[in-house]
Coordinates of C-alpha atoms in Angstrom, one line a residue:
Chain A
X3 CA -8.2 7.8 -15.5
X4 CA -5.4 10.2 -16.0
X5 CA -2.0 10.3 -14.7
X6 CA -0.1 13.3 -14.1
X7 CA 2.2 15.4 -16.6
X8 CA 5.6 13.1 -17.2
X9 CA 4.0 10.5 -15.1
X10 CA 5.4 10.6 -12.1
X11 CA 5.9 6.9 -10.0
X12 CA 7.3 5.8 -7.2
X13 CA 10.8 3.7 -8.5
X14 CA 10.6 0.8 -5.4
X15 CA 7.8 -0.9 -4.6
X16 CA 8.0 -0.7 -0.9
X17 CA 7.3 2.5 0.4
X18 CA 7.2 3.6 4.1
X19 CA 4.4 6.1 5.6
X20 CA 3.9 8.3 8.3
X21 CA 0.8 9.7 10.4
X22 CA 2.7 12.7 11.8
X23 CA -0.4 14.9 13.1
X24 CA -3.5 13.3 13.7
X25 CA -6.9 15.4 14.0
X26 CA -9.1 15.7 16.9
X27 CA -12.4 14.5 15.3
X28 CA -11.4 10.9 15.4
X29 CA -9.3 8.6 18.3
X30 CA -5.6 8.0 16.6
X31 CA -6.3 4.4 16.6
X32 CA -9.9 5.0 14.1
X33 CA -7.2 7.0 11.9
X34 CA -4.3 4.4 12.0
X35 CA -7.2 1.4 10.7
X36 CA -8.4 3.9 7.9
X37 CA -4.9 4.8 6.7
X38 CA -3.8 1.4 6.3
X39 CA -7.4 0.0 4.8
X40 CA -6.7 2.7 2.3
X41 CA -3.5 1.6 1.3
X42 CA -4.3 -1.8 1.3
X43 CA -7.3 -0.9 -1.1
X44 CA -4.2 0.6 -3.6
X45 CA -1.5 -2.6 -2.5
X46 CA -4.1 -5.0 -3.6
X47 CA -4.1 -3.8 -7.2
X48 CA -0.7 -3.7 -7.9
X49 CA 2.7 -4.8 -6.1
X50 CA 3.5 -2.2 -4.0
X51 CA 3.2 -3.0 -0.1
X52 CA 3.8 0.0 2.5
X53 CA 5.3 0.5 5.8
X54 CA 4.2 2.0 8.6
X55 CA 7.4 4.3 10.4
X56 CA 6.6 6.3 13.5
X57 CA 9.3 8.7 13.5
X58 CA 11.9 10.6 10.7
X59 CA 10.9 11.1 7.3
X60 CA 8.9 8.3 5.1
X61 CA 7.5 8.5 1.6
X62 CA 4.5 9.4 2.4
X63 CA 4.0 11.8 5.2
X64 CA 0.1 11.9 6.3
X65 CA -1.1 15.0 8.4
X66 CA -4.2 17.0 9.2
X67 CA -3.9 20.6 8.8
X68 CA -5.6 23.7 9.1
X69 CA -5.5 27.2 6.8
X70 CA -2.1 27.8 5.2
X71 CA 0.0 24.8 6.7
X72 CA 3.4 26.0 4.1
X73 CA 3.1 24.0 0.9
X74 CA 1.6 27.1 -1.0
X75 CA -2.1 25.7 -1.1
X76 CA -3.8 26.8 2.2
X77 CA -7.1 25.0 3.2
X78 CA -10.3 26.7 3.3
X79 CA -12.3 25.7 6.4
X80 CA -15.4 23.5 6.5
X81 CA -16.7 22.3 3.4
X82 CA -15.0 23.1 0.2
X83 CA -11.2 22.1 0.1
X84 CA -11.2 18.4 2.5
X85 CA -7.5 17.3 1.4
X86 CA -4.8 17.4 -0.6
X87 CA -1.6 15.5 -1.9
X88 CA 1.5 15.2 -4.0
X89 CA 2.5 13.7 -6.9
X90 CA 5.5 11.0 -6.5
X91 CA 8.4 12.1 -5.6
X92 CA 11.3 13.5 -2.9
X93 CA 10.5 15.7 -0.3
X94 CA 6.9 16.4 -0.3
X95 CA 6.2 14.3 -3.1
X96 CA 3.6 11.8 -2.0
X97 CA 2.9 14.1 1.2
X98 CA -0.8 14.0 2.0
X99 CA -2.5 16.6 4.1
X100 CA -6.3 16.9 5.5
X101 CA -8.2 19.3 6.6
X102 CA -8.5 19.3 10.0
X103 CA -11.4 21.5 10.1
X104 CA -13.7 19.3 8.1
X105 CA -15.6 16.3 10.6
X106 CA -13.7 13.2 10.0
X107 CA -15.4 10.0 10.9
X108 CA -15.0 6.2 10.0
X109 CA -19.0 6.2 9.1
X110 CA -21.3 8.7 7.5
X111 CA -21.3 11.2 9.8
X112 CA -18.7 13.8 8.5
X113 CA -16.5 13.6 5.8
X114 CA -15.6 9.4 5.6
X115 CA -11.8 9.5 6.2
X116 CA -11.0 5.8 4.3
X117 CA -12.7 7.2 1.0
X118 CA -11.2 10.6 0.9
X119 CA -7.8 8.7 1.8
X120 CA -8.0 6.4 -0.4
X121 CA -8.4 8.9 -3.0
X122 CA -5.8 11.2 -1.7
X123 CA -2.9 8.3 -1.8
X124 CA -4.4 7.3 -5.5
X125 CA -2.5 10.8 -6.3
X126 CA 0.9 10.1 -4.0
X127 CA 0.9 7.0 -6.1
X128 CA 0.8 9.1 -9.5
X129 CA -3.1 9.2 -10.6
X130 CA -4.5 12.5 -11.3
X131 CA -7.9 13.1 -11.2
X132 CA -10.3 11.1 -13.3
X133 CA -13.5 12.3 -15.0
X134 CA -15.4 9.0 -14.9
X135 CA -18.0 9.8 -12.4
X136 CA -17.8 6.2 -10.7
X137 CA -13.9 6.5 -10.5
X138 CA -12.1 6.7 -6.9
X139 CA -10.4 9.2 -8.3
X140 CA -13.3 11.6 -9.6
X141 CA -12.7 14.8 -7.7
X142 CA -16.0 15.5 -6.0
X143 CA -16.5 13.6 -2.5
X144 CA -18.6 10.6 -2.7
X145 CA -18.8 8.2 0.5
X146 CA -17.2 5.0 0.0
X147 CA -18.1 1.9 2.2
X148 CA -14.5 1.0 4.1
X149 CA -15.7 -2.6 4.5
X150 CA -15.6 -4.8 1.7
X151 CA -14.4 -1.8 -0.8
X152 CA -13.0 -2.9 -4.1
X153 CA -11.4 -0.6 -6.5
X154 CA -13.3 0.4 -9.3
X155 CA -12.2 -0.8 -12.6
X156 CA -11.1 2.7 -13.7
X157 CA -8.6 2.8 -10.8
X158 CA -7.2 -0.3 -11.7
X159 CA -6.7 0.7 -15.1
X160 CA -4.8 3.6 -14.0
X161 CA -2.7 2.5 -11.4
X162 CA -1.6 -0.8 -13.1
X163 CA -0.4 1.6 -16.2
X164 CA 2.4 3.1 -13.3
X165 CA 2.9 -0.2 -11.7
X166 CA 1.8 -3.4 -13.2
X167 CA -1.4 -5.6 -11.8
X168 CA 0.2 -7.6 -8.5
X169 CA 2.6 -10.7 -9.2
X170 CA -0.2 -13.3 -10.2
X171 CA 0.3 -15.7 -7.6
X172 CA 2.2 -18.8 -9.5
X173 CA 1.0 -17.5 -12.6
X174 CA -2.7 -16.9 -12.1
X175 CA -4.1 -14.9 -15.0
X176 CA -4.1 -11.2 -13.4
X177 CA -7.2 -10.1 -13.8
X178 CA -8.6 -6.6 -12.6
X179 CA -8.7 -6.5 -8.9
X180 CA -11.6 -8.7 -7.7
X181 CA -10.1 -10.2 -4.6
X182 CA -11.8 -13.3 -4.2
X183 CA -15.2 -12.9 -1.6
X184 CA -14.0 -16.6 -0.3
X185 CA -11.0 -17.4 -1.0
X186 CA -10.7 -20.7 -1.6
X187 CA -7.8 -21.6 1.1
X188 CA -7.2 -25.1 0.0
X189 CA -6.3 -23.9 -3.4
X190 CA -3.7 -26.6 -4.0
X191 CA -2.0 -24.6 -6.4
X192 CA -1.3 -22.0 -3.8
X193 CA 1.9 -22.0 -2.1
X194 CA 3.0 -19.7 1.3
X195 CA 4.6 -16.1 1.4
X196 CA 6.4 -17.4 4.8
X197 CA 6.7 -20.2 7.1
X198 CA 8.6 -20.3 10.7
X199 CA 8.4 -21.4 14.0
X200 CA 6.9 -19.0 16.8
X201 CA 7.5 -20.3 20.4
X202 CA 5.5 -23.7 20.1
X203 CA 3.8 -23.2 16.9
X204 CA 3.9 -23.5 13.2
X205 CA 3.2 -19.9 11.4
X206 CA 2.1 -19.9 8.3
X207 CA 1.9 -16.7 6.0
X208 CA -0.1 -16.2 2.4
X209 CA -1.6 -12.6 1.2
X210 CA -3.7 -11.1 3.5
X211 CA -3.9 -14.5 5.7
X212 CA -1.9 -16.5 8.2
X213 CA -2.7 -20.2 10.1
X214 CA -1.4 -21.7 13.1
X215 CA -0.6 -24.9 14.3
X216 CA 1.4 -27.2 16.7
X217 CA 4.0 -29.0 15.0
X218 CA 2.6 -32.3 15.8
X219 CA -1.1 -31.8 15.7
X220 CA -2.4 -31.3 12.3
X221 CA -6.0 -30.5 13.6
X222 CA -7.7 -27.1 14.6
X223 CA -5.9 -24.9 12.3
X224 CA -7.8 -21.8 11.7
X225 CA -6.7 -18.7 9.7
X226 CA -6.7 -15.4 11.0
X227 CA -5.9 -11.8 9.1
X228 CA -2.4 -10.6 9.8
X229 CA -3.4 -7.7 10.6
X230 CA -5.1 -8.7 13.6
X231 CA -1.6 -9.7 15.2
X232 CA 1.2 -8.4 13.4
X233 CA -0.7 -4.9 12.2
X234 CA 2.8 -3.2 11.0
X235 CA 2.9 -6.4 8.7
X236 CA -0.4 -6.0 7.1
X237 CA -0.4 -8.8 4.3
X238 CA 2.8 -9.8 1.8
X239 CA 5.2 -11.4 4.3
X240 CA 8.0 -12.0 2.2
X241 CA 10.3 -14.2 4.6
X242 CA 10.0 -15.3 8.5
X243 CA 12.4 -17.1 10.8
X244 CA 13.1 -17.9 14.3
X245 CA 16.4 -18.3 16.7
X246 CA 14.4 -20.2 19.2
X247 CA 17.5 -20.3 21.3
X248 CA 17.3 -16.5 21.6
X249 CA 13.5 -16.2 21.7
X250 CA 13.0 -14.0 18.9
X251 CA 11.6 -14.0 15.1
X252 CA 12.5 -12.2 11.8
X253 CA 10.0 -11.3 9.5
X254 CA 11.0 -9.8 5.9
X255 CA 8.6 -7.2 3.8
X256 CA 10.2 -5.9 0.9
X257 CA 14.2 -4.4 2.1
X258 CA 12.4 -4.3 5.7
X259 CA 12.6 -6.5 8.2
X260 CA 10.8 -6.6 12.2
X261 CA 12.3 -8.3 15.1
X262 CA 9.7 -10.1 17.5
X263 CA 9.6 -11.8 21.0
X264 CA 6.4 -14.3 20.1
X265 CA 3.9 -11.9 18.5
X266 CA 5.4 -8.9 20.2
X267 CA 7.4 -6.4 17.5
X268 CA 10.6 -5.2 19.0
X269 CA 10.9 -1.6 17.8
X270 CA 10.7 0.0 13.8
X271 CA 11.3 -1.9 11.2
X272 CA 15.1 -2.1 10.6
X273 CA 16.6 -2.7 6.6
X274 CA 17.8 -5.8 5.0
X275 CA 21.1 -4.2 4.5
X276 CA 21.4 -5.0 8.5
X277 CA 22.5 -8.7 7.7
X278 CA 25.0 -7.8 5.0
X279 CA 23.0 -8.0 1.8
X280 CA 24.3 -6.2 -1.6
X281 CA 22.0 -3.2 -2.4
X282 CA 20.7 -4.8 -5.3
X283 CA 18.8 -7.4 -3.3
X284 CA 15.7 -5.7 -2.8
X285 CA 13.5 -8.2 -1.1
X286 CA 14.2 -11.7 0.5
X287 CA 12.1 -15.1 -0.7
X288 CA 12.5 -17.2 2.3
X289 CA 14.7 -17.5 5.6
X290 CA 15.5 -20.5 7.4
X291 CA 17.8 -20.6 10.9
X292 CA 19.3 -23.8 11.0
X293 CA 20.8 -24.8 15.1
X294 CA 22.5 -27.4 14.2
X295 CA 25.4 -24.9 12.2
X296 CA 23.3 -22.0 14.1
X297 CA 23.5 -20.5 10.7
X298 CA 20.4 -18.7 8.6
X299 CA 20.1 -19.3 4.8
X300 CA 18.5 -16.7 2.9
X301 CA 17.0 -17.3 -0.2
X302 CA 16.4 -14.8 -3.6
X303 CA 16.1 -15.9 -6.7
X304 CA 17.8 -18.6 -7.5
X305 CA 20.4 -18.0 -4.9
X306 CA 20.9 -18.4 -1.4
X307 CA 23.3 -16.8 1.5
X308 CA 24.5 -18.3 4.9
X309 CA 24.0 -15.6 7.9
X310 CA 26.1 -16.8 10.6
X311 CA 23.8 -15.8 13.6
X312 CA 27.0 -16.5 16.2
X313 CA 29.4 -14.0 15.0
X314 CA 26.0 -11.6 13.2
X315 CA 27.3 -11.5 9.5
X316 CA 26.9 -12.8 6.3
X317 CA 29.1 -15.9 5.4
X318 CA 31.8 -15.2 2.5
X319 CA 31.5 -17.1 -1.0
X320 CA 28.1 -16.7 -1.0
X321 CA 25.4 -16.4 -2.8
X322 CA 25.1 -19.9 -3.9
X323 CA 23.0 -21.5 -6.6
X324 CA 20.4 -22.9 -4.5
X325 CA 19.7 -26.4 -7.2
X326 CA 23.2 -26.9 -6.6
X327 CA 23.4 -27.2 -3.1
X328 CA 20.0 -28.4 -2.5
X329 CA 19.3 -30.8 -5.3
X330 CA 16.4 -32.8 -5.8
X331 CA 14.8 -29.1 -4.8
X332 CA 13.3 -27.3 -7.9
X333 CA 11.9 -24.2 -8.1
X334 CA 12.3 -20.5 -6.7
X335 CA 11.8 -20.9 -2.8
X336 CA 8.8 -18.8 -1.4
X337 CA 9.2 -20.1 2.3
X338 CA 11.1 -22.3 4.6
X339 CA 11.1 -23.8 7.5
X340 CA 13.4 -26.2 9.7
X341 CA 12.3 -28.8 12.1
X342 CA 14.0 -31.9 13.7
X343 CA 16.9 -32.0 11.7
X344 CA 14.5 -31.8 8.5
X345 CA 14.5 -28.8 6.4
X346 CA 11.4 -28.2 4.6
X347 CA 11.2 -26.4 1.5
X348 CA 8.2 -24.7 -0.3
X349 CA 8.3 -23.9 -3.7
X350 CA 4.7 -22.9 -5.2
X351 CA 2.8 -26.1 -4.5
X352 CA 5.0 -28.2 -3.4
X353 CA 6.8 -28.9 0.2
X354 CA 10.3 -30.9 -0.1
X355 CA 11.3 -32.1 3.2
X356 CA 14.9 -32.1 2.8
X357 CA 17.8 -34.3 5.1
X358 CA 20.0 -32.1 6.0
X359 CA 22.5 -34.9 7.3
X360 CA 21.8 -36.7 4.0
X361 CA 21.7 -34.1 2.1
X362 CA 18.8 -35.2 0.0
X363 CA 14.8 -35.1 -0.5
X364 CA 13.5 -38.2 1.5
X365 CA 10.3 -36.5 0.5
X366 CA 7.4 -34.2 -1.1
X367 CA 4.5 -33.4 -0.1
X368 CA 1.2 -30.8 -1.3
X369 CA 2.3 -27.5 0.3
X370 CA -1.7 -26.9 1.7
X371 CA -1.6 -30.1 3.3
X372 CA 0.6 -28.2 6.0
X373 CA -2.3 -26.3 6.8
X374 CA -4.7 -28.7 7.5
X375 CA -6.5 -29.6 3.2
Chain B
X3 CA -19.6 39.0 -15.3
X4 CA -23.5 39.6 -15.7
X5 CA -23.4 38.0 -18.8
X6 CA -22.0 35.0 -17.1
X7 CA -24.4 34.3 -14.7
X8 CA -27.6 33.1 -14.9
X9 CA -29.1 33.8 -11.4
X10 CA -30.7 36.7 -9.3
X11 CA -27.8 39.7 -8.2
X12 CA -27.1 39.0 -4.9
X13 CA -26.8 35.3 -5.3
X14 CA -25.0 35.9 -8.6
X15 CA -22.0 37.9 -7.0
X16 CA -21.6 35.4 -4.4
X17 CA -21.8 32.7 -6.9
X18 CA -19.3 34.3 -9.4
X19 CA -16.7 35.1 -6.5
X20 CA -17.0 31.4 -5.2
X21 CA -16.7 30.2 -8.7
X22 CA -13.8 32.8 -9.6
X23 CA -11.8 31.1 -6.6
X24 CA -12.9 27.4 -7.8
X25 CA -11.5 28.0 -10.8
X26 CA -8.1 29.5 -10.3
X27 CA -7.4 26.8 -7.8
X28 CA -8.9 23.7 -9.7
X29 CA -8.9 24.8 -13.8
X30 CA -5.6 27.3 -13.5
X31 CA -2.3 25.7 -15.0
X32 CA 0.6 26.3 -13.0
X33 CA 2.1 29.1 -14.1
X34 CA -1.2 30.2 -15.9
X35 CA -3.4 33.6 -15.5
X36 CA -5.7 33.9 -12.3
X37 CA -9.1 35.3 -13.5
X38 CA -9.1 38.6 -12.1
X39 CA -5.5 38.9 -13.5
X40 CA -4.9 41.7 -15.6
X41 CA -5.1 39.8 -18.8
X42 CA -5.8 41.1 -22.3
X43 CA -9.6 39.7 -22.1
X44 CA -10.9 39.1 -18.5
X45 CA -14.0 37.0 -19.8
X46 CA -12.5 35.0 -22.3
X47 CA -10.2 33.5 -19.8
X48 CA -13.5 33.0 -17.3
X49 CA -15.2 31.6 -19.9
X50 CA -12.8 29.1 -21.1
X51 CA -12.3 27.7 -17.2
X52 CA -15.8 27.2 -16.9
X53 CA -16.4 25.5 -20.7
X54 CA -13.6 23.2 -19.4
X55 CA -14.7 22.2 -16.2
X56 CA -18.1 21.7 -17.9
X57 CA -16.9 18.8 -20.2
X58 CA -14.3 17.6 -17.5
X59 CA -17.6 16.9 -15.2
X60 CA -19.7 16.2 -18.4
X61 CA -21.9 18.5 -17.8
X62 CA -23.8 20.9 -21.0
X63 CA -20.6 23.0 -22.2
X64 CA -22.5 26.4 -22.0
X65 CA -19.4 28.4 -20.5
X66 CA -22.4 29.9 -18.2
X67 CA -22.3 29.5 -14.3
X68 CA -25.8 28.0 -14.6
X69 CA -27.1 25.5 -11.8
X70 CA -26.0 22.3 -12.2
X71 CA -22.1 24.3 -12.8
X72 CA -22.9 25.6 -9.9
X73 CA -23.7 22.7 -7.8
X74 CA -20.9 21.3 -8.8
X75 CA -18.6 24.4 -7.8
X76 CA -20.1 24.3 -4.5
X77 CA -19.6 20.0 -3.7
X78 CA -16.3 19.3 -1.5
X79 CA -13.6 18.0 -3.3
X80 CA -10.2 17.1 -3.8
X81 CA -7.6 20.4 -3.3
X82 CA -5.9 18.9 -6.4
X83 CA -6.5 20.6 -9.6
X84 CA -8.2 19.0 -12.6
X85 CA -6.0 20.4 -15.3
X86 CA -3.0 19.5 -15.8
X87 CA -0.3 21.0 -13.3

């Protein structure tokens, strides 16, 4: 692999993107699914996660062009020249631009747009080209199955040099990217990314994956891909929470957030910074609204914040040290969830269910037994 | 540019104007001389391109457009260069 002179990166690890001219070889929708699997093939490798906007300027601004489109290295019809993209950076750093007057197609009948993406955003990440001939990033077009891609090792190499292999999930040996074919989802050492209420059911949120279920009913939970109902989401969920009194749910990627009624967004992603946070919060563990005090505690770190959702801004004096006020609770929180006066924490493979009127653990469970194992 | 090539005339012209263009897009450091630039020694500066995308695809470092250069000049690609820029 090879990076590019001074080794340019991206300094966050949440980067937003933009399709901002589609082409007319493919429906908008075919384009959308092979953007995001091409990102996706990059966020599994290391611990960056992306952000679909719709409108103003993002990181990475995606287009199809034709001929000289103004960034000094004009396209060349059919054939030849079939994209182009930037290093890291401002401005048109990470921009990506195709060709609009090759073929696109999601199979094998034109130029495959997932494999020359997925190549092209292997540059707006910082990888230059690569001269080993099975390499994503070798220069020369080579069709690349969408389904059931996985990075070659090269790429992994090269990209985990800029940002790291992704956080090993409780402190799994990080291996090269060889996401497991069947996951096993009773791994009882797994924990969740995010856990909250949605209308009547119980969400729960890990990778690529989330399961529902009725509170009371601990049979007929089946997982499902995120994508396949929160597609801006994609995998990652840092935080979730719902105001069931209002009807709608928070969900936390990175110093985004989304606001939904049931599994319907409400708009663009808004920022973090909404709620009051410092700057130098970047991310959010775990959220959980509690009615009784109608306040929401965030967590990160070891800390926590109270939200007060009545008057819509953060409580003074905080953050708190979360042992502190929650002991008999150990560990960083990844997700949390409140039901029937009971808050229930989960921290890697553990679920405490905490009395809030007690203000103790009355008990602790396996986190995966939640979900059914 | 005869010396260059190793094909028939017609085909070579076309072949050493397409791999003329390849090379100042994909083997030209920013900054550096186009071929076809006036430069002190127009061949040298052809010849070093294509010895250098020869051993960046692996191929036999002949600094000849022969066929299999060739080939590879004429595969779609990547706009981005290959040399550093």
């Amino acid at each position: 692999y090879r990076l590019f002179p001074g080794e340019p990166k991206w300094k966050k690890n949440t980067l937003t993107y933009r399709i901002s001219k589609y082409t007319s070889s493919m429906t908008p929708a075919e384009v959308d699914k092979a953007v995001e699997m091409a990102l996706q093939a990059w966020s599994s490798a290391v611990p960056l996660s992306f952000v679909r906007v719709n409108s103003g300027e993002a990181d990475i601004m995606i287009s199809f062009e034709t001929g000289d489109h103004g960034d000094s290295y004009p396209f060349d019809g059919p054939r030849g020249t079939l994209a182009h993209a930037f290093a890291p950076g401002e401005g048109l750093g990470g921009d990506t631009h195709f060709d609009n007057a090759e073929k696109w197609t999601m199979g094998t009948n034109g130029f495959n747009l997932f494999t020359v993406a997925a190549h092209e955003f292997g540059h707006a990440l910082g990888l230059a080209h690569s001269s080993d001939p099975s390499a994503l990033m070798y220069p020369t077009y080579k069709y690349q199955r969408p389904y059931g891609f996985h990075l070659p090792k090269d790429d992994v190499k090269g990209i985990q040099a800029l940002y790291g292999p992704r956080k090993p999930f409780l402190g799994k040996p990080t291996s090269p990217h060889t996401p497991p074919h069947h996951p096993d989802l009773c791994d009882s050492t797994s924990s969740f990314d995010a856990v909250t209420m949605l209308g009547k059911e119980l969400l729960f949120f890990r990778d690529r994956i989330f399961w529902r279920r009725q509170v009371h009913l601990p049979s007929g939970i089946r997982p499902s891909t995120i994508t396949s109902s929160f597609p801006q989401l994609m995998s990652n969920v840092d935080a979730a929470y719902e105001v069931a009194e209002r009807g709608t749910a928070y969900f936390f990627k990175g110093p985004h957030y989304w606001i939904t009624r049931g599994f319907q967004m409400q708009g663009p992603p808004r920022t973090i910074y909404d709620f009051g946070f410092p700057r130098y919060v970047q991310r959010i563990d775990a959220a959980v609204y509690v009615p009784d005090t109608q306040k929401t505690l965030f967590f990160v770190g070891d800390e926590y914040y109270s939200y007060d959702e009545r008057k819509g801004k953060m409580e003074k004096d905080y953050p708190k040290n979360t042992e502190e006020e929650f002991p008999g609770v150990n560990g960083q929180i990844d997700a949390a969830v409140e039901l029937n006066g009971y808050i229930y924490f989960f921290s890697g493979p553990k679920a405490y269910k905490y009395d809030v009127e007690k203000e103790d653990v009355v008990s602790v469970v396996k986190s995966s037994s939640w979900i059914g194992c | 540019a005869s010396s260059l090539l190793a094909a028939a005339p017609r085909t070579s012209w076309n072949n050493y104007h397409l791999a003329q263009a390849y090379l100042n897009k994909y083997y030209t450091k920013e900054g550096g001389h186009q071929i076809g630039e006036l430069v002190a020694r127009r061949g040298n500066s052809m010849v070093k391109k294509i010895k250098e995308l020869q051993t960046f695809f692996n191929l036999q470092v002949t600094g000849k457009l022969d066929k299999s250069t060739m080939d590879v000049i004429k595969r779609p690609r990547c706009g981005v260069p290959d040399v550093a820029n």
